[in-house]
């Protein structure tokens, strides 16, 4: 069934990301990378929207953002649509850190997949293309 394939895909990708992150030895909380990834993909957001997208409470997101602002990974900018509100925006340092994290994860994973054939790599590339096409922000139905 198709639902079995999707479930397997979810399990596999979650496990892959978790194992790779653990193998790096990084102490940076996953919530930091998730938050930067959301902002990189979806653009600046209000705290409540960001909390909902990250599936954590608004107070939890506020605490996380306090640290991320101190670390200069994100900044608060005035919302031009509502002068009482703030948007959270990734900084150049935050985006650079996100790119470096993805590179580190990729390098960590390479030995685990070193025995794949060219055909298997092509299959993964095709699967990635399909997933990206169906998860693009404008393709996802809320």
N, CA and C atoms as an extended XYZ file, in Angstrom:
426
Properties=species:S:1:pos:R:3:atomname:S:1:resname:S:1:resid:I:1 pbc="F F F"
N         0.837       -1.193        0.000 N   UNK     1
C         0.000        0.000        0.000 CA  UNK     1
C         0.879        1.254        0.000 C   UNK     1
N         0.335        2.323       -0.515 N   UNK     2
C         1.062        3.586       -0.557 CA  UNK     2
C         1.290        4.143        0.842 C   UNK     2
N         0.331        3.956        1.730 N   UNK     3
C         0.496        4.480        3.087 CA  UNK     3
C         1.659        3.778        3.792 C   UNK     3
N         1.859        2.495        3.497 N   UNK     4
C         2.997        1.776        4.087 CA  UNK     4
C         4.323        2.367        3.608 C   UNK     4
N         4.383        2.727        2.349 N   UNK     5
C         5.599        3.320        1.793 CA  UNK     5
C         5.873        4.669        2.437 C   UNK     5
N         4.835        5.485        2.570 N   UNK     6
C         5.009        6.794        3.204 CA  UNK     6
C         5.427        6.647        4.672 C   UNK     6
N         4.822        5.695        5.366 N   UNK     7
C         5.194        5.463        6.768 CA  UNK     7
C         6.649        5.022        6.864 C   UNK     7
N         7.070        4.140        5.990 N   UNK     8
C         8.455        3.675        5.974 CA  UNK     8
C         9.414        4.823        5.674 C   UNK     8
N         9.024        5.684        4.750 N   UNK     9
C         9.832        6.844        4.399 CA  UNK     9
C        10.001        7.756        5.619 C   UNK     9
N         8.916        8.019        6.319 N   UNK    10
C         8.982        8.866        7.522 CA  UNK    10
C         9.878        8.262        8.590 C   UNK    10
N         9.673        6.984        8.863 N   UNK    11
C        10.507        6.307        9.873 CA  UNK    11
C        11.979        6.361        9.483 C   UNK    11
N        12.255        6.056        8.230 N   UNK    12
C        13.645        6.012        7.760 CA  UNK    12
C        14.316        7.373        7.814 C   UNK    12
N        13.604        8.405        7.382 N   UNK    13
C        14.220        9.734        7.377 CA  UNK    13
C        14.428       10.258        8.789 C   UNK    13
N        13.488       10.001        9.683 N   UNK    14
C        13.660       10.426       11.079 CA  UNK    14
C        14.859        9.712       11.701 C   UNK    14
N        14.951        8.415       11.477 N   UNK    15
C        16.064        7.635       12.022 CA  UNK    15
C        17.389        8.098       11.418 C   UNK    15
N        17.410        8.299       10.120 N   UNK    16
C        18.621        8.746        9.437 CA  UNK    16
C        19.100       10.081       10.003 C   UNK    16
N        18.191       11.033       10.147 N   UNK    17
C        18.563       12.352       10.669 CA  UNK    17
C        19.041       12.255       12.117 C   UNK    17
N        18.371       11.451       12.916 N   UNK    18
C        18.748       11.305       14.326 CA  UNK    18
C        20.118       10.650       14.460 C   UNK    18
N        20.342        9.559       13.732 N   UNK    19
C        21.626        8.865       13.804 CA  UNK    19
C        22.773        9.744       13.312 C   UNK    19
N        22.543       10.467       12.235 N   UNK    20
C        23.584       11.350       11.701 CA  UNK    20
C        23.905       12.456       12.701 C   UNK    20
N        22.877       13.057       13.288 N   UNK    21
C        23.096       14.122       14.262 CA  UNK    21
C        23.861       13.603       15.476 C   UNK    21
N        23.491       12.419       15.950 N   UNK    22
C        24.190       11.843       17.094 CA  UNK    22
C        25.638       11.533       16.750 C   UNK    22
N        25.886       11.054       15.546 N   UNK    23
C        27.240       10.684       15.134 CA  UNK    23
C        28.168       11.894       15.042 C   UNK    23
N        27.621       13.085       14.823 N   UNK    24
C        28.470       14.278       14.740 CA  UNK    24
C        28.997       14.683       16.107 C   UNK    24
N        28.275       14.317       17.161 N   UNK    25
C        28.675       14.718       18.504 CA  UNK    25
C        28.280       16.147       18.839 C   UNK    25
N        27.528       16.787       17.970 N   UNK    26
C        27.106       18.170       18.202 CA  UNK    26
C        26.203       18.256       19.430 C   UNK    26
N        26.371       19.307       20.192 N   UNK    27
C        25.546       19.547       21.381 CA  UNK    27
C        24.448       20.573       21.104 C   UNK    27
N        24.409       21.123       19.894 N   UNK    28
C        23.385       22.098       19.547 CA  UNK    28
C        22.027       21.400       19.512 C   UNK    28
N        21.045       21.946       20.232 N   UNK    29
C        19.728       21.309       20.238 CA  UNK    29
C        19.120       21.230       18.833 C   UNK    29
N        18.432       20.142       18.569 N   UNK    30
C        17.768       19.960       17.275 CA  UNK    30
C        16.792       21.102       16.997 C   UNK    30
N        16.208       21.666       18.051 N   UNK    31
C        15.246       22.762       17.881 CA  UNK    31
C        15.883       23.976       17.217 C   UNK    31
N        17.170       24.206       17.448 N   UNK    32
C        17.861       25.324       16.795 CA  UNK    32
C        17.911       25.092       15.291 C   UNK    32
N        18.310       23.894       14.882 N   UNK    33
C        18.410       23.591       13.451 CA  UNK    33
C        17.036       23.587       12.805 C   UNK    33
N        16.030       23.038       13.508 N   UNK    34
C        14.669       23.021       12.972 CA  UNK    34
C        14.173       24.454       12.762 C   UNK    34
N        14.422       25.328       13.737 N   UNK    35
C        13.970       26.717       13.641 CA  UNK    35
C        14.656       27.434       12.480 C   UNK    35
N        15.969       27.280       12.369 N   UNK    36
C        16.681       27.909       11.251 CA  UNK    36
C        16.208       27.364        9.906 C   UNK    36
N        15.951       26.074        9.849 N   UNK    37
C        15.481       25.463        8.612 CA  UNK    37
C        14.114       26.017        8.204 C   UNK    37
N        13.223       26.145        9.175 N   UNK    38
C        11.890       26.698        8.890 CA  UNK    38
C        12.019       28.124        8.371 C   UNK    38
N        12.827       28.934        9.043 N   UNK    39
C        12.996       30.324        8.612 CA  UNK    39
C        13.655       30.411        7.247 C   UNK    39
N        14.601       29.522        6.977 N   UNK    40
C        15.272       29.515        5.675 CA  UNK    40
C        14.288       29.154        4.565 C   UNK    40
N        13.404       28.210        4.842 N   UNK    41
C        12.448       27.752        3.841 CA  UNK    41
C        11.262       28.706        3.682 C   UNK    41
N        10.715       29.148        4.826 N   UNK    42
C         9.455       29.896        4.802 CA  UNK    42
C         9.598       31.396        4.967 C   UNK    42
N        10.785       31.867        5.314 N   UNK    43
C        10.996       33.294        5.488 CA  UNK    43
C        10.653       33.752        6.899 C   UNK    43
N        10.810       35.060        7.164 N   UNK    44
C        10.561       35.606        8.498 CA  UNK    44
C         9.138       35.308        8.982 C   UNK    44
N         9.024       35.058       10.283 N   UNK    45
C         7.727       34.713       10.884 CA  UNK    45
C         7.604       35.347       12.249 C   UNK    45
N         6.362       35.516       12.682 N   UNK    46
C         6.103       35.909       14.058 CA  UNK    46
C         6.390       34.711       14.962 C   UNK    46
N         6.627       34.996       16.235 N   UNK    47
C         6.980       33.944       17.191 CA  UNK    47
C         5.910       32.854       17.233 C   UNK    47
N         4.646       33.232       17.293 N   UNK    48
C         3.561       32.247       17.362 CA  UNK    48
C         3.510       31.356       16.135 C   UNK    48
N         3.695       31.947       14.966 N   UNK    49
C         3.707       31.167       13.731 CA  UNK    49
C         4.890       30.202       13.706 C   UNK    49
N         6.029       30.696       14.153 N   UNK    50
C         7.234       29.874       14.184 CA  UNK    50
C         7.075       28.725       15.175 C   UNK    50
N         6.472       29.011       16.315 N   UNK    51
C         6.220       27.959       17.313 CA  UNK    51
C         5.298       26.894       16.729 C   UNK    51
N         4.249       27.320       16.045 N   UNK    52
C         3.316       26.363       15.445 CA  UNK    52
C         4.008       25.533       14.370 C   UNK    52
N         4.830       26.177       13.548 N   UNK    53
C         5.538       25.457       12.484 CA  UNK    53
C         6.532       24.459       13.069 C   UNK    53
N         7.109       24.794       14.209 N   UNK    54
C         8.092       23.929       14.851 CA  UNK    54
C         7.440       22.940       15.819 C   UNK    54
N         6.141       23.115       16.039 N   UNK    55
C         5.354       22.238       16.907 CA  UNK    55
C         5.844       22.261       18.352 C   UNK    55
N         6.145       23.479       18.830 N   UNK    56
C         6.446       23.666       20.243 CA  UNK    56
C         5.582       24.805       20.772 C   UNK    56
N         5.547       24.957       22.070 N   UNK    57
C         4.730       26.025       22.648 CA  UNK    57
C         5.352       27.384       22.344 C   UNK    57
N         4.524       28.410       22.400 N   UNK    58
C         5.037       29.755       22.175 CA  UNK    58
C         6.037       30.154       23.266 C   UNK    58
N         5.770       29.844       24.557 N   UNK    59
C         6.793       30.150       25.566 CA  UNK    59
C         8.104       29.395       25.324 C   UNK    59
N         8.006       28.156       24.871 N   UNK    60
C         9.207       27.385       24.558 CA  UNK    60
C         9.985       28.016       23.414 C   UNK    60
N         9.268       28.478       22.393 N   UNK    61
C         9.920       29.136       21.257 CA  UNK    61
C        10.550       30.444       21.709 C   UNK    61
N         9.866       31.179       22.551 N   UNK    62
C        10.416       32.441       23.052 CA  UNK    62
C        11.726       32.202       23.787 C   UNK    62
N        11.777       31.170       24.623 N   UNK    63
C        13.020       30.834       25.338 CA  UNK    63
C        14.127       30.451       24.351 C   UNK    63
N        13.783       29.620       23.370 N   UNK    64
C        14.764       29.209       22.368 CA  UNK    64
C        15.291       30.414       21.599 C   UNK    64
N        14.387       31.314       21.206 N   UNK    65
C        14.784       32.475       20.423 CA  UNK    65
C        15.668       33.429       21.220 C   UNK    65
N        15.466       33.502       22.521 N   UNK    66
C        16.318       34.346       23.352 CA  UNK    66
C        17.776       33.914       23.196 C   UNK    66
N        18.007       32.623       23.280 N   UNK    67
C        19.364       32.086       23.108 CA  UNK    67
C        19.860       32.291       21.680 C   UNK    67
N        18.984       32.063       20.708 N   UNK    68
C        19.393       32.208       19.311 CA  UNK    68
C        19.723       33.656       18.959 C   UNK    68
N        19.002       34.619       19.561 N   UNK    69
C        19.318       36.034       19.357 CA  UNK    69
C        20.667       36.351       19.990 C   UNK    69
N        20.886       35.850       21.212 N   UNK    70
C        22.175       36.070       21.892 CA  UNK    70
C        23.327       35.491       21.075 C   UNK    70
N        23.096       34.352       20.423 N   UNK    71
C        24.116       33.705       19.595 CA  UNK    71
C        24.200       34.306       18.191 C   UNK    71
N        23.353       35.309       17.933 N   UNK    72
C        23.313       36.017       16.643 CA  UNK    72
C        22.946       35.103       15.465 C   UNK    72
N        22.119       34.097       15.743 N   UNK    73
C        21.635       33.204       14.687 CA  UNK    73
C        20.360       33.752       14.049 C   UNK    73
N        19.582       34.488       14.825 N   UNK    74
C        18.361       35.128       14.342 CA  UNK    74
C        18.293       36.533       14.917 C   UNK    74
N        17.419       37.344       14.324 N   UNK    75
C        17.173       38.665       14.883 CA  UNK    75
C        15.696       38.981       14.786 C   UNK    75
N        15.304       39.902       15.638 N   UNK    76
C        13.919       40.371       15.630 CA  UNK    76
C        13.863       41.646       14.798 C   UNK    76
N        12.906       41.684       13.869 N   UNK    77
C        12.711       42.877       13.048 CA  UNK    77
C        11.254       43.289       13.158 C   UNK    77
N        11.013       44.576       13.038 N   UNK    78
C         9.648       45.089       13.128 CA  UNK    78
C         8.804       44.525       11.989 C   UNK    78
N         7.578       44.170       12.316 N   UNK    79
C         6.615       43.696       11.319 CA  UNK    79
C         5.991       44.925       10.679 C   UNK    79
N         6.225       45.126        9.404 N   UNK    80
C         5.704       46.315        8.725 CA  UNK    80
C         4.186       46.306        8.627 C   UNK    80
N         3.558       45.130        8.786 N   UNK    81
C         2.103       45.039        8.742 CA  UNK    81
C         1.463       45.335       10.095 C   UNK    81
N         2.242       45.250       11.175 N   UNK    82
C         1.720       45.472       12.522 CA  UNK    82
C         2.864       45.974       13.393 C   UNK    82
N         2.864       47.265       13.671 N   UNK    83
C         3.988       47.875       14.397 CA  UNK    83
C         4.143       47.342       15.820 C   UNK    83
N         3.127       46.646       16.334 N   UNK    84
C         3.223       46.062       17.685 CA  UNK    84
C         3.914       44.704       17.661 C   UNK    84
N         4.083       44.131       16.502 N   UNK    85
C         4.592       42.760       16.392 CA  UNK    85
C         6.025       42.744       15.842 C   UNK    85
N         6.683       41.611       16.087 N   UNK    86
C         8.036       41.379       15.607 CA  UNK    86
C         8.062       40.148       14.718 C   UNK    86
N         8.939       40.177       13.759 N   UNK    87
C         9.212       39.004       12.940 CA  UNK    87
C        10.580       38.470       13.327 C   UNK    87
N        10.727       37.164       13.241 N   UNK    88
C        12.008       36.526       13.482 CA  UNK    88
C        12.616       36.204       12.127 C   UNK    88
N        13.857       36.600       11.960 N   UNK    89
C        14.541       36.461       10.676 CA  UNK    89
C        15.917       35.840       10.923 C   UNK    89
N        16.327       34.898       10.082 N   UNK    90
C        17.673       34.332       10.260 CA  UNK    90
C        18.735       35.359        9.867 C   UNK    90
N        19.836       35.337       10.573 N   UNK    91
C        20.966       36.203       10.206 CA  UNK    91
C        21.863       35.471        9.217 C   UNK    91
N        22.806       36.195        8.658 N   UNK    92
C        23.789       35.557        7.769 CA  UNK    92
C        24.555       34.492        8.549 C   UNK    92
N        24.870       34.780        9.816 N   UNK    93
C        25.564       33.800       10.649 CA  UNK    93
C        24.692       32.564       10.851 C   UNK    93
N        23.397       32.766       11.071 N   UNK    94
C        22.475       31.637       11.263 CA  UNK    94
C        22.365       30.784       10.017 C   UNK    94
N        22.246       31.424        8.857 N   UNK    95
C        22.148       30.681        7.601 CA  UNK    95
C        23.451       29.950        7.294 C   UNK    95
N        24.560       30.592        7.599 N   UNK    96
C        25.861       29.948        7.404 CA  UNK    96
C        26.010       28.738        8.326 C   UNK    96
N        25.560       28.881        9.578 N   UNK    97
C        25.609       27.765       10.521 CA  UNK    97
C        24.728       26.614       10.034 C   UNK    97
N        23.553       26.945        9.476 N   UNK    98
C        22.641       25.921        8.964 CA  UNK    98
C        23.291       25.173        7.801 C   UNK    98
N        23.916       25.912        6.905 N   UNK    99
C        24.598       25.283        5.771 CA  UNK    99
C        25.744       24.393        6.249 C   UNK    99
N        26.508       24.879        7.222 N   UNK   100
C        27.626       24.093        7.764 CA  UNK   100
C        27.108       22.822        8.441 C   UNK   100
N        25.976       22.915        9.142 N   UNK   101
C        25.380       21.754        9.807 CA  UNK   101
C        24.957       20.712        8.771 C   UNK   101
N        24.320       21.163        7.708 N   UNK   102
C        23.893       20.220        6.663 CA  UNK   102
C        25.099       19.557        5.999 C   UNK   102
N        26.158       20.322        5.789 N   UNK   103
C        27.380       19.754        5.223 CA  UNK   103
C        27.963       18.714        6.166 C   UNK   103
N        27.994       19.033        7.456 N   UNK   104
C        28.524       18.085        8.442 CA  UNK   104
C        27.690       16.802        8.473 C   UNK   104
N        26.374       16.940        8.422 N   UNK   105
C        25.510       15.759        8.387 CA  UNK   105
C        25.770       14.932        7.130 C   UNK   105
N        25.904       15.604        6.004 N   UNK   106
C        26.158       14.920        4.736 CA  UNK   106
C        27.472       14.145        4.784 C   UNK   106
N        28.512       14.786        5.273 N   UNK   107
C        29.814       14.119        5.369 CA  UNK   107
C        29.760       12.943        6.347 C   UNK   107
N        28.978       13.085        7.395 N   UNK   108
C        28.820       12.009        8.371 CA  UNK   108
C        28.107       10.814        7.754 C   UNK   108
N        27.143       11.075        6.888 N   UNK   109
C        26.357       10.006        6.270 CA  UNK   109
C        27.088        9.293        5.134 C   UNK   109
N        28.006        9.966        4.466 N   UNK   110
C        28.635        9.391        3.272 CA  UNK   110
C        29.197        7.988        3.479 C   UNK   110
N        29.915        7.708        4.561 N   UNK   111
C        30.438        6.343        4.710 CA  UNK   111
C        29.338        5.283        4.836 C   UNK   111
N        28.198        5.660        5.377 N   UNK   112
C        27.107        4.697        5.543 CA  UNK   112
C        26.507        4.290        4.203 C   UNK   112
N        26.712        5.119        3.183 N   UNK   113
C        26.128        4.863        1.874 CA  UNK   113
C        27.198        4.633        0.803 C   UNK   113
N        28.424        4.416        1.228 N   UNK   114
C        29.532        4.258        0.296 CA  UNK   114
C        29.426        3.055       -0.616 C   UNK   114
N        28.616        2.071       -0.247 N   UNK   115
C        28.519        0.855       -1.057 CA  UNK   115
C        27.364        0.888       -2.058 C   UNK   115
N        26.679        2.016       -2.178 N   UNK   116
C        25.575        2.093       -3.133 CA  UNK   116
C        26.093        2.079       -4.572 C   UNK   116
N        25.337        1.446       -5.427 N   UNK   117
C        25.676        1.423       -6.850 CA  UNK   117
C        25.200        2.721       -7.501 C   UNK   117
N        25.649        2.958       -8.719 N   UNK   118
C        25.177        4.133       -9.454 CA  UNK   118
C        23.663        4.084       -9.632 C   UNK   118
N        23.129        2.917       -9.880 N   UNK   119
C        21.679        2.773      -10.051 CA  UNK   119
C        20.938        3.138       -8.758 C   UNK   119
N        21.492        2.717       -7.628 N   UNK   120
C        20.859        3.056       -6.348 CA  UNK   120
C        20.924        4.566       -6.083 C   UNK   120
N        22.071        5.180       -6.424 N   UNK   121
C        22.175        6.635       -6.271 CA  UNK   121
C        21.154        7.336       -7.177 C   UNK   121
N        20.967        6.835       -8.378 N   UNK   122
C        19.961        7.413       -9.285 CA  UNK   122
C        18.564        7.279       -8.710 C   UNK   122
N        18.276        6.140       -8.083 N   UNK   123
C        16.967        5.927       -7.451 CA  UNK   123
C        16.759        6.934       -6.322 C   UNK   123
N        17.788        7.114       -5.488 N   UNK   124
C        17.685        8.101       -4.409 CA  UNK   124
C        17.498        9.505       -4.964 C   UNK   124
N        18.210        9.831       -6.023 N   UNK   125
C        18.073       11.155       -6.636 CA  UNK   125
C        16.652       11.365       -7.162 C   UNK   125
N        16.081       10.337       -7.787 N   UNK   126
C        14.705       10.439       -8.279 CA  UNK   126
C        13.723       10.591       -7.122 C   UNK   126
N        13.937        9.824       -6.055 N   UNK   127
C        13.057        9.923       -4.886 CA  UNK   127
C        13.139       11.316       -4.278 C   UNK   127
N        14.334       11.870       -4.201 N   UNK   128
C        14.517       13.215       -3.655 CA  UNK   128
C        13.770       14.249       -4.492 C   UNK   128
N        13.856       14.123       -5.802 N   UNK   129
C        13.162       15.042       -6.698 CA  UNK   129
C        11.651       14.973       -6.472 C   UNK   129
N        11.130       13.769       -6.335 N   UNK   130
C         9.691       13.581       -6.100 CA  UNK   130
C         9.290       14.195       -4.765 C   UNK   130
N        10.060       13.923       -3.724 N   UNK   131
C         9.736       14.450       -2.392 CA  UNK   131
C         9.793       15.971       -2.391 C   UNK   131
N        10.831       16.537       -2.976 N   UNK   132
C        10.949       17.996       -3.027 CA  UNK   132
C         9.776       18.627       -3.776 C   UNK   132
N         9.352       18.007       -4.868 N   UNK   133
C         8.230       18.552       -5.648 CA  UNK   133
C         6.926       18.527       -4.854 C   UNK   133
N         6.771       17.527       -3.994 N   UNK   134
C         5.515       17.399       -3.252 CA  UNK   134
C         5.547       18.046       -1.869 C   UNK   134
N         6.682       18.561       -1.492 N   UNK   135
C         6.766       19.228       -0.188 CA  UNK   135
C         7.150       20.694       -0.309 C   UNK   135
N         7.239       21.204       -1.528 N   UNK   136
C         7.512       22.630       -1.720 CA  UNK   136
C         6.428       23.414       -1.001 C   UNK   136
N         6.807       24.522       -0.397 N   UNK   137
C         5.872       25.324        0.406 CA  UNK   137
C         4.578       25.621       -0.332 C   UNK   137
N         4.668       25.928       -1.605 N   UNK   138
C         3.440       26.255       -2.352 CA  UNK   138
C         2.673       25.018       -2.788 C   UNK   138
N         3.261       23.835       -2.654 N   UNK   139
C         2.573       22.601       -3.053 CA  UNK   139
C         1.852       21.934       -1.877 C   UNK   139
N         2.213       22.313       -0.660 N   UNK   140
C         1.639       21.687        0.523 CA  UNK   140
C         0.288       22.310        0.844 C   UNK   140
N        -0.688       21.472        1.049 N   UNK   141
C        -2.028       21.936        1.426 CA  UNK   141
C        -2.098       21.968        2.940 C   UNK   141
N        -2.431       23.115        3.476 N   UNK   142
C        -2.491       23.265        4.954 CA  UNK   142
C        -3.700       22.593        5.533 C   UNK   142
